[in-house]
Structures are given as C-alpha cells and as structure tokens.
Amino acid sequence: MKHFLLAMLMTASMAWAGDSGGQASGSSELDAVALVRAVETQYQGERSHGKMRMHIKTRSWNRMLELEMWSEGREKLLTRILAPVKERGTCTLKVDDDIWNYISRIDRLIKIPSSLMGDSWMGSHLTNDDLVKENKVDKLYQLAITERVGKDVTITGKPLPDAAVVWGKIVYKIDTASLTPLLVEYYDEEDVKVRSMVFSEFKQIEQRWLPMIARIVPEDKPGEFTEMQYLEIDFSVELPRDLFSIKSLRNR
Amino acid sequence: MMILRIGWRNLWRNRRRTQLTMGAMIFACAMLVFSLGYYDGFLWSLINNATEKENGHIFIALPGYYANPTLEDACPEAISSQILPDVKAEIKGVCPRLQAYALLSCGTDEENRTQPAQIIAVDYQAELANSKLAGDIVTGGFLTGDEREILLGQGLARRIRADIGSEIIFFSNAADGSIASEILLVKGIFSSGENIRDSSLAIMNLKAAQQLLALDGRVHSHRLFLRDPMQAEEIAARLNASLKTLEATPWQSIFPQIADILKVWLGVQLFTVAIYYAAMALITFNTMYMAFLERMHEFAVMQAIGLTRRLLAVLILSESIIMATASGLIGTAIGACANFILFYHPIDLSRWMESITWGGSSIQPILFCVPSLLSNLLPLLAMILLGFAVAVLPTWRLYRLRPVEALREG
C-alpha cells in the first residue's frame, strides 16, 4: 500500500485493472483498460512521502493522529505517528503481506499475525487487511462496469471463487474526467452494506488529481467515522534504500 | 417391646442367613449414599466450574454488557453503596474484573511470536479469597499485585513460546482510543482443563490493566459469590431492584443448561433410589421369604400355643424392619464416611481421563462427593420402607396360615 488515502485511490484504480483482466465484457473492457492505465499513471508514483491527519470518532472517543508516511511501489509502506505525544514514534511497516508494529514507548516490535488482519489498525475504522489487500483487488475480485452516468462510472467487484477476502462485494464510483474515485462501498456476504468510503476536496498536485480527504463510515455504527486528510504529499522524493526494514523502525 | 426382643433374637438364630441378607442391604445402602453424594458432587462441580472461575454466582455489569462486551462499557469499581444491607449479608465475596483483547508477543525480531489473547484483569486478593483461579496454576505462582506480572494459559504460553520470567509485550487499544502497550513478565502458567480457554487467556492485575487501558476506577463487571449459590436468582432480582444503572444476572441465566438439570435433579435422585432398591428388594424379599417358609412349622406351633395372628404378623414385620433399619444405619454411615472423605480429599483422575466442556462449564475428571442430608436420609428411609415392603407378603401368608396343615406339612 501507499498512504492510506493513496491506498484507497489505488484500490479504485485496481478495480479498473481487474476489469482489464478479461472479467468484464465488450467495450467496457476496452474502456477499463484505458482508464486503469490512466488512473495508475496518475497515482502510482515510484516513491512518495507525506503527512496526514487522521480523525477517529467512535461512540466512546474522538481523537486526532498526525502521521508521517513513506511508500515505495505498492508493496512497501512505513508510517510513523507524530502526534499525540504519548504515541509519538509508534511505527507500522508493511512489506508485501507482512505488517510490523514498532512501539516506541517500550521500544519493542510486534509482527501482526495473519489471524488479526481483520482487526482495527490503531483504533481506526481501517483494518490491517486494508493495508495488505488493497493492491490485490484485481487478483481477488471479479470486476465489471455496472453503471455509467455521464463521466461517472460504477464498478462492482465480487470475490473470485478461491479468494480469501473479507467483503462479499465492493462497489466503486469513479470520475473518469479527473480519474479520481468518488465513493467505495463494502458489502458483506449477505449483500448488506457494511462500510462506505467517501472521497472529497480534490486537488491537483504535481499534475495529479488527488482527493485530499477520505472518510470511512461504518454503516452499523451511526455517528462513527475515520477521516484521513493529506497535509502534504510529495511524489518526487528520494528514499533511503533500507527505509522499509525492521532495523530502520528503531531508528525512526 | 417383648415382640421386638423376640424379633431380635429370631434374627440371630440363623446368624449366617441374617448376615448375608444384612450384608447385601448394607452394601446397597452404602453404595446408594455414595452414588447420590457423587451425583451431588458432579452437579456442584459443574456449577462451581461454571461460576467460580468465570462469572461468579451473580454477574453485575452495565445493561447489555454480558451479551455484547465492549472495552468502553465499564462501570464504577465501587458499587457497595448500591447494595442493600440484607443482600450484603448473603454475599460471600465480590471480584471486580476487567476484560479486554490484546496482542501478546514474546521473543525478539525474527523469533517474535504474537498471538491475540483475551485478557482478564483481576483483584488478586479478592480472587484468592473467593474464586478458584489460583488453583489452576501449574507452573510459577499466582498474581501478587506487582504491576508488571501476567499469567498465561498453558496453550497460549506454548504458542508464543513463553515461560516463567519471559518478557511479554502487551499491545492493544485503550478505552480512549490510544495505544496501550506494556512489557509484562510471566509470573505463572495455568491450566483450567479447557483447552480453548487455555490457548487464548491471560490474567493480569486489575490496577495495572486499569492504567494501561485508560479505565482508572472502572471495571467491566463485578462477580458476586454467594453463601448459597442456589439463591442466585432471588438475590439477583433484589439487586436489580436496588441497582440504578447496573444489571445483575444470576448464573442460572448464564448457564441455562445447568439450571435445567437442577430442576430435575430430585427426580433423578429418586429414580436412582428406585433402581437400586428394586434390585435390592428382590434379593431381600427372596431371602426373607425363604426364611419364612423354613419357619412355617415354628409359626404353626406358636399359633397353636396361643399366639394371635396379629402378634405373629407384628413379629414378622418387626424382624424385617429391625434388619432393614440396622442395615440402613450401617450402610448410610459407611456411604456418608466415603462422601466426607472424597469431599475433603477428592481424587484427581486427570492422568487417565480428560475434561469435557459442556453447557458453558467443564466436567473435570475428579472423584468428588458432596454429603448432604437428603442424600443420606433418602437411602435410609427407603431402606426402612423396603424392610416393611418385603415383609408384607409373608405377613399376609401368615394371616391365612392354618396351624394344623402347617404342622402336618412340617
């Protein structure tokens, strides 16, 4: 994954990639191929570095996190908490399918077991699975264009028979003019909507259109949300070679 | 009185026959007292295993917490002021607890082993006084109040390769959403006999967990231990009338299958008595009837010299009842002794048998008996009734006895 927000954008872009994999039919396949390449070109920088504010609201608490993030390709991600002070320095490292948490307060490292991929990431409405699986949507879901209204396209993704996935269905709405995602909806196996992600505040950065805010809303918990907002993002950054390593976590 | 004396003397005129009959009756009575004590012990173990390690006899928490526990739904640690004095008198002890889920990790870097675990945070002094948690420790010791100590289930310790003194990393989310992390040291490893529980459970000190999870002065539940667990439903109803924002749930509602067994327990005991004594009645009746037939000539002579049929009937009845009562008393004494011994010194059979989880509780391979007035009196009374019952037919035959014919046949 790239940044969380970027991850969601990439999820949307990979929906197009899946569509291009021969799952969709006829002209929509051609449209999908063209669009996905355009979306990928737009969002997939080789490397990135940015800062983000994460606002988590649950029925019991309301908290803000400030995060610094680095990414390389789709497989490597490193985040570090900047605020609040109590949690400053806590890092998450994702390399391929593995996730590590470094807890600065006690100077210890924990590898997240695969059985806990569905658990909340840092108390937010994001899961560890969101960090790992977002770049595999095309391999895990059968995608098809199901609706076109003007420049907005709706893509529906259903799990492939052998895919080990959490969701029963994913629905994307994408603005084909700016190549930006507008909405992602997640459904369970009984086709009940479980979670929505709404993108907003689109801004052009280095010739790329990016939504600056993504809000995740769990459908079964009224009033709760996790909102992620880019404070800064840089796609033309040089990163140290060993940045995405366990060793580097302690040096952050 | 004279009839009783004659009856007693008659019993010992054929010593071997009486000894054999009484031996069988004593054995049956002792076995029955023991069996009923064992059944009671089994039921008590089932209730205790369900209540004394987990939820207590009454579980007090915020409404809905038991069905859907969440970290944030915590209640005040001090609830004493909300409990009426007459209810307090029924309470033996209170164990406040926190419950959370966390990642527990052991080892460094590549050797790091992490497992999700259910965390129970306890007031170690209250648990020592009331619950049986401390009895499950198989290696190391129980909590002593040190902030950094943790107890691991045997399966969990194996999974993360932890041993006594190992450093365990606790990682979770606190109730305020912040990251809760701490380094804890393994103080003890426990085995409750339930593999699933032991593979996922860790126990730590309440104060440490309160600080770690941002729940100072709050707990998730209060587990009440009563002087009489059978009163849980009634006391829970009285508590619910006085508790303002909390909900009291008796163990019968938490373990309905066990509560259902209790409802039919007396019936089961009576059925057991009936089965035992049906077999016993046949043996005893056979012995007594044979003795009666042997003594037909003697009864005819007694009638001929003037003893009335009524007195003869009373004699037969008194012989039978004396034998049954004496056997019942001796058998009950033997059975009760066995029950008392196994009550204070249960025999652990876990080397040869494994525990079984049922109805939310566990059935442990332990030979344990609970002596009760009912389990002692029921076999004794039944034995006396048996003595009466087996004498009815001979008495009836005696009423119809014609002395001349009996003397001629004899």
XYZ file of C-alpha atoms in Angstrom:
662
model
C 0.000 0.000 0.000
C 0.924 3.560 -0.379
C -0.517 6.005 2.070
C -3.890 5.099 3.438
C -5.645 7.644 1.362
C -3.500 6.779 -1.597
C -4.228 3.151 -0.889
C -7.895 3.716 -1.361
C -7.266 5.537 -4.587
C -5.154 2.640 -5.744
C -7.911 0.248 -4.781
C -10.158 2.109 -7.130
C -7.551 2.091 -9.845
C -7.000 -1.629 -9.429
C -10.683 -2.148 -9.957
C -10.052 -0.981 -13.482
C -7.067 -3.259 -13.679
C -9.251 -6.204 -12.768
C -11.756 -5.206 -15.345
C -8.987 -5.282 -17.896
C -8.183 -8.821 -16.866
C -10.922 -10.175 -19.062
C -13.666 -10.270 -16.438
C -15.765 -7.567 -17.952
C -17.185 -7.780 -21.402
C -17.167 -5.983 -24.702
C -16.493 -2.289 -24.931
C -16.355 -1.859 -21.128
C -13.197 -3.970 -21.139
C -11.513 -1.584 -23.540
C -12.697 1.414 -21.546
C -11.462 -0.175 -18.377
C -8.025 -0.900 -19.757
C -7.621 2.635 -20.935
C -8.922 4.117 -17.751
C -6.913 1.954 -15.418
C -3.714 2.827 -17.182
C -4.577 6.456 -16.890
C -5.501 6.157 -13.225
C -2.398 4.133 -12.439
C -0.202 6.577 -14.249
C -1.750 9.344 -12.211
C -1.472 7.807 -8.777
C 1.316 5.297 -8.917
C 4.431 7.210 -8.178
C 7.562 5.155 -7.650
C 8.035 6.674 -4.231
C 6.151 9.088 -2.032
C 6.433 10.892 1.257
C 3.683 12.772 3.017
C 1.915 13.786 6.168
C -1.647 13.092 7.092
C -4.120 13.906 9.839
C -6.396 11.092 10.914
C -9.568 11.937 12.817
C -11.145 8.931 14.518
C -14.578 9.305 16.055
C -16.294 6.454 17.848
C -19.155 6.482 20.335
C -16.564 6.481 23.104
C -13.747 8.682 21.909
C -12.797 11.369 19.481
C -9.109 11.599 18.684
C -6.669 13.008 16.193
C -3.498 11.383 14.947
C -0.840 13.004 12.839
C 1.131 10.604 10.710
C 4.186 10.736 8.518
C 4.299 8.200 5.715
C 6.680 6.801 3.137
C 5.864 4.405 0.345
C 7.685 2.586 -2.426
C 5.716 0.869 -5.136
C 2.619 -0.888 -3.890
C 4.337 -3.315 -1.589
C 6.149 -1.119 0.872
C 4.711 1.324 3.357
C 6.038 2.894 6.520
C 4.007 5.132 8.834
C 5.092 6.937 11.952
C 2.858 8.677 14.477
C 3.849 12.299 15.091
C 1.056 13.234 17.474
C -0.259 12.816 20.111
C 2.946 12.919 22.103
C 2.036 9.771 24.103
C 2.138 7.704 20.927
C 4.783 9.633 19.046
C 7.276 7.362 17.300
C 4.954 4.356 17.004
C 5.518 2.920 13.533
C 3.809 0.492 11.192
C 5.849 -1.229 8.497
C 4.193 -3.117 5.682
C 6.355 -5.140 3.286
C 4.445 -7.394 0.883
C 1.928 -9.281 3.073
C 3.669 -8.719 6.408
C 2.862 -5.984 8.896
C 5.012 -4.975 11.841
C 4.218 -2.515 14.596
C 7.033 -0.799 16.425
C 6.002 0.611 19.804
C 8.364 3.395 20.680
C 7.184 3.746 24.300
C 8.512 0.318 25.183
C 10.992 0.009 22.291
C 9.508 -3.268 21.095
C 8.419 -4.737 17.780
C 5.340 -6.877 17.107
C 4.542 -8.791 13.945
C 0.822 -8.841 13.240
C -0.294 -12.465 12.741
C -2.430 -13.296 9.727
C -5.338 -14.141 12.032
C -5.530 -10.494 13.071
C -5.643 -8.910 9.633
C -9.310 -8.090 10.131
C -8.623 -6.114 13.308
C -8.639 -2.366 13.576
C -5.475 -0.501 12.682
C -4.504 1.834 15.546
C -8.111 2.092 16.726
C -9.355 3.469 13.414
C -12.011 2.048 11.107
C -9.244 0.824 8.835
C -8.150 -2.779 9.246
C -4.737 -4.348 8.885
C -6.259 -6.175 5.934
C -6.913 -2.825 4.256
C -3.176 -2.185 4.316
C -2.312 -5.575 2.806
C -5.079 -6.422 0.382
C -5.730 -3.100 -1.314
C -3.200 -3.772 -4.048
C -4.604 -7.197 -4.819
C -8.151 -6.286 -5.679
C -7.666 -7.342 -9.292
C -6.430 -10.772 -8.150
C -9.159 -11.296 -5.584
C -12.295 -9.830 -7.167
C -14.132 -10.246 -10.437
C -14.822 -6.701 -11.585
C -17.350 -5.352 -14.023
C -18.651 -1.956 -15.051
C -22.244 -1.920 -13.906
C -23.310 1.685 -14.495
C -22.301 4.793 -16.427
C -23.829 8.184 -15.718
C -22.083 10.950 -17.636
C -18.454 10.927 -16.622
C -19.105 8.821 -13.521
C -18.673 5.061 -13.747
C -19.730 2.407 -11.250
C -17.696 -0.779 -10.986
C -18.827 -3.798 -8.977
C -16.301 -6.295 -7.661
C -17.295 -9.781 -6.488
C -14.808 -12.202 -4.919
C -13.267 -14.842 -7.122
C -14.205 -18.391 -6.006
C -10.874 -19.169 -4.332
C -10.157 -15.713 -2.946
C -9.779 -15.366 0.833
C -11.384 -11.961 1.258
C -13.440 -10.149 3.853
C -16.004 -8.493 1.608
C -18.849 -10.079 -0.305
C -18.981 -7.213 -2.784
C -17.220 -3.907 -3.426
C -18.778 -1.055 -5.404
C -16.669 1.831 -6.769
C -17.776 5.128 -8.216
C -15.113 6.877 -10.241
C -14.964 10.214 -12.008
C -13.463 9.358 -15.372
C -12.762 13.007 -16.224
C -10.307 13.586 -13.365
C -9.557 9.887 -12.872
C -10.441 10.153 -9.199
C -12.549 7.859 -7.022
C -15.701 9.343 -5.518
C -17.055 6.550 -3.358
C -16.287 2.970 -2.370
C -18.914 0.788 -0.708
C -18.175 -2.511 1.006
C -20.826 -5.219 1.358
C -20.861 -8.438 3.390
C -21.717 -11.913 2.078
C -25.415 -11.234 2.548
C -25.174 -8.146 0.353
C -25.640 -5.781 3.304
C -23.609 -2.582 3.121
C -21.045 -2.624 5.922
C -18.759 0.311 5.228
C -18.508 3.313 2.923
C -15.588 5.477 1.938
C -16.305 8.909 0.573
C -13.596 10.991 -1.146
C -13.667 14.796 -1.266
C -11.632 18.024 -1.656
C -9.982 17.145 -4.928
C -6.738 18.960 -5.548
C -4.135 18.927 -8.298
C -0.666 18.015 -7.050
C 2.241 17.592 -9.435
C -0.128 17.167 -12.374
C -2.153 14.546 -10.480
C -5.678 14.953 -9.215
C -5.996 13.655 -5.684
C -8.848 13.718 -3.183
C -7.364 15.318 -0.093
C -9.938 13.790 2.253
C -11.271 10.258 2.580
C -13.912 9.461 5.187
C -14.646 5.877 6.218
C -18.102 5.384 7.680
C -19.105 2.038 9.268
C -22.770 1.502 8.464
C -23.545 -0.400 11.668
C -22.127 2.303 13.957
C -24.039 5.537 13.469
C -22.005 8.659 14.163
C -18.651 6.901 13.902
C -16.076 7.625 11.220
C -12.389 7.796 10.417
C -11.379 10.759 8.300
C -7.970 10.959 6.669
C -6.677 14.234 5.299
C -3.455 14.863 3.447
C -1.451 17.693 4.952
C 1.321 17.330 2.402
C 2.357 14.835 -0.264
C 5.476 14.570 -2.390
C 5.874 12.091 -5.234
C 9.368 13.133 -6.272
C 11.206 12.136 -3.156
C 14.358 10.036 -2.820
C 14.140 7.420 -0.064
C 16.993 5.605 1.746
C 17.451 2.039 0.474
C 16.901 0.396 3.881
C 13.957 2.552 4.898
C 11.447 -0.305 4.701
C 13.268 -2.651 7.045
C 12.790 -3.782 10.646
C 16.148 -2.273 11.505
C 15.091 1.151 10.342
C 11.963 1.107 12.549
C 14.014 1.589 15.685
C 15.922 4.441 14.112
C 12.846 6.427 13.135
C -41.337 -54.486 73.458
C -41.370 -58.194 74.013
C -42.156 -58.725 70.326
C -39.140 -56.592 69.374
C -36.935 -58.632 71.707
C -38.234 -61.899 70.236
C -37.750 -60.469 66.727
C -34.160 -59.516 67.503
C -33.445 -62.944 68.974
C -35.051 -64.692 65.998
C -32.804 -62.760 63.601
C -29.699 -64.201 65.224
C -30.998 -67.735 65.467
C -29.875 -68.203 61.884
C -26.826 -65.971 62.016
C -25.431 -66.740 58.554
C -28.714 -66.025 56.770
C -29.163 -62.723 58.607
C -25.559 -61.713 57.998
C -25.876 -62.394 54.275
C -29.132 -60.502 53.958
C -27.882 -57.572 56.022
C -24.582 -57.562 54.142
C -26.410 -57.144 50.864
C -28.628 -54.423 52.330
C -25.702 -52.577 53.915
C -23.759 -52.713 50.653
C -26.731 -51.435 48.643
C -27.408 -48.624 51.103
C -23.749 -47.571 51.291
C -23.442 -47.610 47.505
C -26.605 -45.583 47.159
C -25.497 -42.950 49.681
C -22.153 -42.783 47.898
C -23.785 -42.575 44.459
C -26.098 -39.759 45.499
C -23.167 -37.933 47.073
C -21.190 -38.427 43.871
C -24.073 -37.137 41.730
C -24.342 -34.112 44.013
C -20.573 -33.656 43.731
C -20.814 -33.849 39.950
C -23.538 -31.208 39.911
C -21.668 -28.994 42.364
C -18.503 -29.296 40.285
C -20.443 -28.344 37.192
C -21.868 -25.258 38.904
C -18.573 -24.342 40.560
C -16.535 -24.737 37.390
C -19.021 -22.564 35.560
C -19.244 -19.876 38.225
C -16.120 -19.791 40.355
C -13.606 -19.207 37.574
C -15.682 -17.111 35.246
C -18.814 -15.183 36.082
C -19.381 -15.782 39.775
C -22.852 -16.640 41.055
C -24.166 -13.225 40.030
C -22.665 -11.131 37.243
C -23.098 -7.353 37.615
C -22.292 -5.040 34.699
C -23.820 -2.321 32.557
C -27.057 -3.450 30.879
C -26.256 -5.427 27.744
C -22.575 -5.870 28.572
C -22.771 -9.616 29.127
C -24.315 -10.238 25.709
C -22.126 -7.731 23.897
C -18.989 -6.869 25.881
C -17.022 -3.863 24.711
C -13.974 -2.216 26.218
C -15.740 1.108 26.707
C -18.759 -0.236 28.622
C -17.173 -0.043 32.054
C -18.930 0.612 35.350
C -17.671 2.102 38.637
C -15.310 -0.064 40.663
C -17.160 0.823 43.874
C -20.760 -0.396 43.937
C -21.064 -1.285 47.608
C -23.296 1.719 48.312
C -25.822 0.447 45.774
C -26.287 -2.914 47.504
C -28.866 -3.163 50.289
C -27.640 -4.440 53.701
C -29.892 -7.523 53.695
C -28.450 -8.544 50.305
C -24.903 -7.865 51.528
C -25.445 -10.467 54.236
C -25.972 -13.107 51.545
C -22.765 -12.210 49.701
C -19.580 -14.110 50.485
C -17.307 -12.007 48.284
C -17.045 -9.722 45.259
C -14.485 -9.986 42.462
C -14.234 -6.970 40.156
C -12.799 -7.684 36.718
C -11.756 -6.018 33.501
C -11.852 -7.844 30.214
C -10.040 -6.848 27.051
C -8.441 -8.241 23.950
C -4.799 -7.647 23.184
C -1.891 -8.881 21.180
C 0.618 -10.700 23.331
C 4.050 -11.097 21.870
C 7.149 -12.905 23.048
C 10.663 -13.012 21.602
C 12.580 -10.501 19.578
C 12.624 -9.662 15.872
C 12.709 -12.874 13.797
C 11.942 -15.023 16.849
C 8.945 -12.884 17.667
C 5.715 -14.833 18.279
C 2.471 -12.923 18.511
C -0.990 -14.174 19.405
C -4.313 -12.467 20.064
C -5.433 -13.101 23.627
C -8.353 -12.464 25.897
C -7.149 -10.536 28.918
C -8.839 -10.826 32.275
C -7.682 -8.330 34.870
C -8.426 -9.317 38.450
C -8.087 -8.105 42.019
C -5.762 -10.901 43.080
C -6.726 -10.705 46.754
C -10.434 -10.970 46.015
C -9.797 -13.887 43.644
C -7.696 -15.717 46.228
C -10.493 -15.321 48.773
C -13.408 -16.242 46.536
C -12.639 -17.869 43.215
C -10.665 -20.917 42.146
C -8.413 -19.140 39.640
C -5.298 -19.598 41.736
C -5.892 -23.353 41.886
C -5.242 -23.662 38.146
C -1.608 -22.593 38.326
C 0.634 -25.421 37.089
C 3.961 -23.580 36.845
C 5.163 -20.499 38.728
C 2.807 -18.684 41.064
C -0.391 -16.643 41.215
C -0.512 -12.860 40.992
C 0.948 -10.942 43.904
C -0.080 -7.417 42.968
C 3.074 -6.472 41.054
C 2.054 -4.213 38.168
C 4.078 -5.997 35.521
C 3.138 -9.610 36.176
C 0.944 -11.690 33.907
C -0.353 -15.264 33.948
C -0.652 -17.187 30.686
C -2.826 -20.150 29.770
C -0.737 -23.236 29.064
C -1.706 -23.327 25.372
C -1.089 -19.615 24.910
C 2.332 -19.854 26.570
C 3.213 -22.725 24.238
C 2.091 -20.787 21.172
C 4.197 -17.733 21.895
C 6.993 -19.838 23.400
C 6.852 -18.101 26.758
C 7.994 -19.492 30.067
C 8.206 -18.241 33.647
C 10.024 -14.900 33.644
C 9.603 -14.364 29.877
C 9.068 -10.824 28.708
C 5.621 -10.380 27.136
C 4.687 -7.370 25.043
C 1.094 -6.266 25.615
C -0.366 -4.313 22.687
C -3.942 -3.127 22.414
C -6.169 -0.095 22.159
C -7.147 1.656 25.370
C -10.693 2.748 26.106
C -9.835 6.295 24.991
C -8.585 5.013 21.636
C -4.925 5.459 22.423
C -2.383 2.687 22.039
C -1.968 0.573 25.164
C 1.425 -1.064 25.347
C 3.483 -2.507 28.151
C 6.178 -5.064 28.851
C 4.945 -7.700 31.294
C 6.702 -10.645 32.906
C 5.242 -14.144 33.083
C 4.569 -14.931 36.718
C 2.696 -18.186 36.254
C 1.185 -20.573 33.739
C -2.254 -22.022 34.376
C -4.295 -24.915 33.068
C -8.030 -24.814 33.644
C -8.588 -28.094 31.827
C -10.365 -26.316 28.974
C -8.014 -26.283 26.003
C -9.747 -23.470 24.123
C -9.684 -21.225 27.192
C -6.056 -22.048 27.974
C -4.984 -21.292 24.409
C -6.277 -17.750 24.432
C -6.480 -16.468 28.000
C -4.104 -14.325 30.037
C -4.669 -12.890 33.506
C -3.151 -9.730 34.912
C -3.573 -7.375 37.847
C -6.589 -5.091 37.858
C -4.755 -1.880 38.783
C -2.167 -2.353 36.028
C -4.874 -3.037 33.444
C -6.897 -0.015 34.564
C -3.908 2.242 33.965
C -2.965 0.586 30.715
C -6.475 0.655 29.247
C -7.344 4.169 30.491
C -10.073 2.810 32.771
C -8.981 4.173 36.155
C -11.583 3.479 38.845
C -13.705 1.467 36.436
C -14.257 -2.229 35.809
C -16.346 -4.190 33.340
C -18.036 -6.453 35.819
C -18.468 -7.398 39.445
C -18.739 -11.119 40.080
C -20.641 -11.874 43.275
C -20.039 -15.074 45.204
C -22.958 -16.045 47.421
C -23.156 -18.077 50.581
C -25.766 -20.220 48.846
C -25.382 -20.320 45.022
C -28.922 -21.708 44.716
C -30.251 -18.335 45.898
C -28.674 -16.513 42.947
C -31.919 -15.899 41.024
C -33.720 -14.445 44.034
C -30.793 -12.259 45.100
C -30.232 -11.043 41.522
C -33.877 -9.937 41.413
C -33.405 -7.997 44.677
C -30.189 -6.454 43.352
C -31.865 -5.368 40.123
C -34.447 -3.550 42.210
C -31.751 -1.552 44.028
C -29.015 -1.101 41.395
C -29.525 2.103 39.485
C -27.586 1.766 36.266
C -26.321 -1.774 36.519
C -27.761 -5.163 35.702
C -27.421 -8.300 37.840
C -27.528 -11.639 36.016
C -27.707 -14.892 38.021
C -25.681 -17.902 36.923
C -28.892 -19.742 36.094
C -29.494 -17.263 33.252
C -25.905 -17.534 32.049
C -25.841 -21.336 32.145
C -29.457 -22.362 31.441
C -28.499 -25.966 30.653
C -27.060 -26.437 34.139
C -30.071 -24.702 35.680
C -32.366 -27.080 33.764
C -30.541 -30.078 35.223
C -31.110 -28.703 38.727
C -34.840 -28.579 38.134
C -34.995 -32.330 37.528
C -32.263 -33.275 39.988
C -34.555 -34.519 42.796
C -36.426 -36.610 40.259
C -33.131 -38.102 39.058
C -32.155 -38.948 42.640
C -35.499 -40.634 43.365
C -35.219 -42.572 40.128
C -31.730 -43.736 41.143
C -33.041 -44.853 44.552
C -35.882 -46.725 42.856
C -33.491 -48.584 40.508
C -31.104 -49.539 43.317
C -33.823 -50.715 45.667
C -35.857 -52.541 43.053
C -32.881 -54.877 42.679
C -32.301 -54.875 46.434
C -35.973 -55.632 47.138
C -35.854 -58.768 45.008
C -32.768 -60.068 46.838
C -34.079 -59.225 50.281
C -37.556 -60.485 49.558
C -36.148 -63.768 48.314
C -34.054 -64.243 51.442
C -36.838 -63.303 53.833
C -39.461 -65.360 52.087
C -37.245 -68.434 52.124
C -36.656 -67.837 55.838
C -40.385 -67.506 56.334
C -41.084 -70.804 54.569
C -38.394 -72.537 56.647
C -40.061 -71.259 59.807
C -43.619 -72.226 58.826
C -43.648 -75.099 61.354
C -42.432 -72.772 64.089
C -45.182 -70.237 63.343
C -47.806 -73.010 63.435
C -46.575 -74.121 66.861
C -46.663 -70.549 68.146
C -50.200 -70.133 66.916
C -51.165 -73.491 68.427
C -49.922 -72.484 71.869
C -51.943 -69.259 71.741
C -50.048 -66.505 69.963
C -52.522 -64.486 67.956
C -52.137 -63.981 64.214
C -51.848 -60.239 64.784
C -48.892 -60.648 67.130
C -47.250 -63.075 64.728
C -47.665 -60.543 61.901
C -46.139 -57.824 64.081
C -43.253 -60.195 64.879
C -42.525 -60.813 61.198
C -42.791 -57.110 60.399
C -40.569 -56.137 63.317
C -37.883 -58.657 62.295
C -37.838 -57.257 58.787
C -37.855 -53.618 59.882
C -35.147 -54.190 62.526
C -32.927 -55.804 59.918
C -33.600 -53.074 57.339
C -33.125 -50.224 59.830
C -29.872 -51.654 61.185
C -28.607 -52.257 57.653
C -29.729 -48.783 56.596
C -27.950 -47.106 59.513
C -24.697 -49.020 58.964
C -24.846 -48.566 55.161
C -25.600 -44.859 55.488
C -22.718 -44.440 57.923
C -20.297 -46.176 55.520
C -21.569 -44.223 52.486
C -21.515 -40.915 54.374
C -17.935 -41.558 55.525
C -16.873 -42.184 51.912
C -18.646 -38.980 50.862
C -16.964 -36.930 53.575
C -13.540 -38.321 52.700
C -13.998 -37.517 48.988
C -15.454 -34.117 49.844
C -12.306 -33.091 51.687
C -9.871 -35.180 49.627
C -11.166 -35.516 46.037
C -9.298 -37.995 43.834
C -7.792 -36.460 40.683
C -8.216 -38.797 37.701
C -6.804 -36.390 35.115
C -3.873 -38.733 34.429
C -6.256 -41.198 32.861
C -9.172 -39.049 31.695
C -9.652 -35.679 30.038
C -12.116 -32.979 30.988
C -15.253 -32.406 28.950
C -16.727 -28.992 28.167
C -20.493 -28.898 28.413
C -23.163 -26.241 28.853
C -20.629 -23.467 29.289
C -18.916 -25.335 32.090
C -16.461 -28.185 32.242
C -16.692 -31.654 33.687
C -13.398 -32.417 35.374
C -12.078 -35.967 35.844
C -12.209 -35.724 39.627
C -13.858 -38.150 42.033
C -15.609 -35.668 44.280
C -18.630 -36.148 46.550
C -20.862 -33.736 48.405
C -22.500 -35.201 51.521
C -25.981 -33.820 52.029
C -28.826 -34.534 54.421
C -31.050 -35.608 51.557
C -28.524 -37.995 50.029
C -28.071 -39.617 53.462
C -31.677 -39.708 54.644
C -33.236 -40.789 51.374
C -31.488 -44.197 51.210
C -32.091 -44.792 54.945
C -35.812 -44.057 54.720
C -36.076 -46.060 51.531
C -34.338 -48.992 53.224
C -36.800 -48.944 56.156
C -39.690 -48.829 53.695
C -38.102 -51.734 51.848
C -37.948 -53.710 55.078
C -41.649 -53.095 55.545
C -42.494 -53.865 51.913
C -40.697 -57.223 51.749
C -42.487 -58.363 54.932
C -45.964 -57.710 53.571
C -46.363 -60.951 51.594
C -45.072 -63.267 54.383
C -47.360 -61.446 56.829
C -50.293 -61.933 54.551
C -49.447 -65.647 54.176
C -49.231 -65.865 57.948
C -52.715 -64.426 58.323
C -54.031 -67.245 56.171
C -51.943 -69.933 57.868
C -53.821 -72.961 59.171
C -51.711 -74.329 62.066
C -52.904 -77.964 61.675
C -51.995 -78.050 57.971
C -48.678 -76.366 58.607
C -47.792 -78.808 61.369
C -48.779 -81.739 59.176
C -46.629 -80.446 56.290
C -43.735 -79.598 58.583
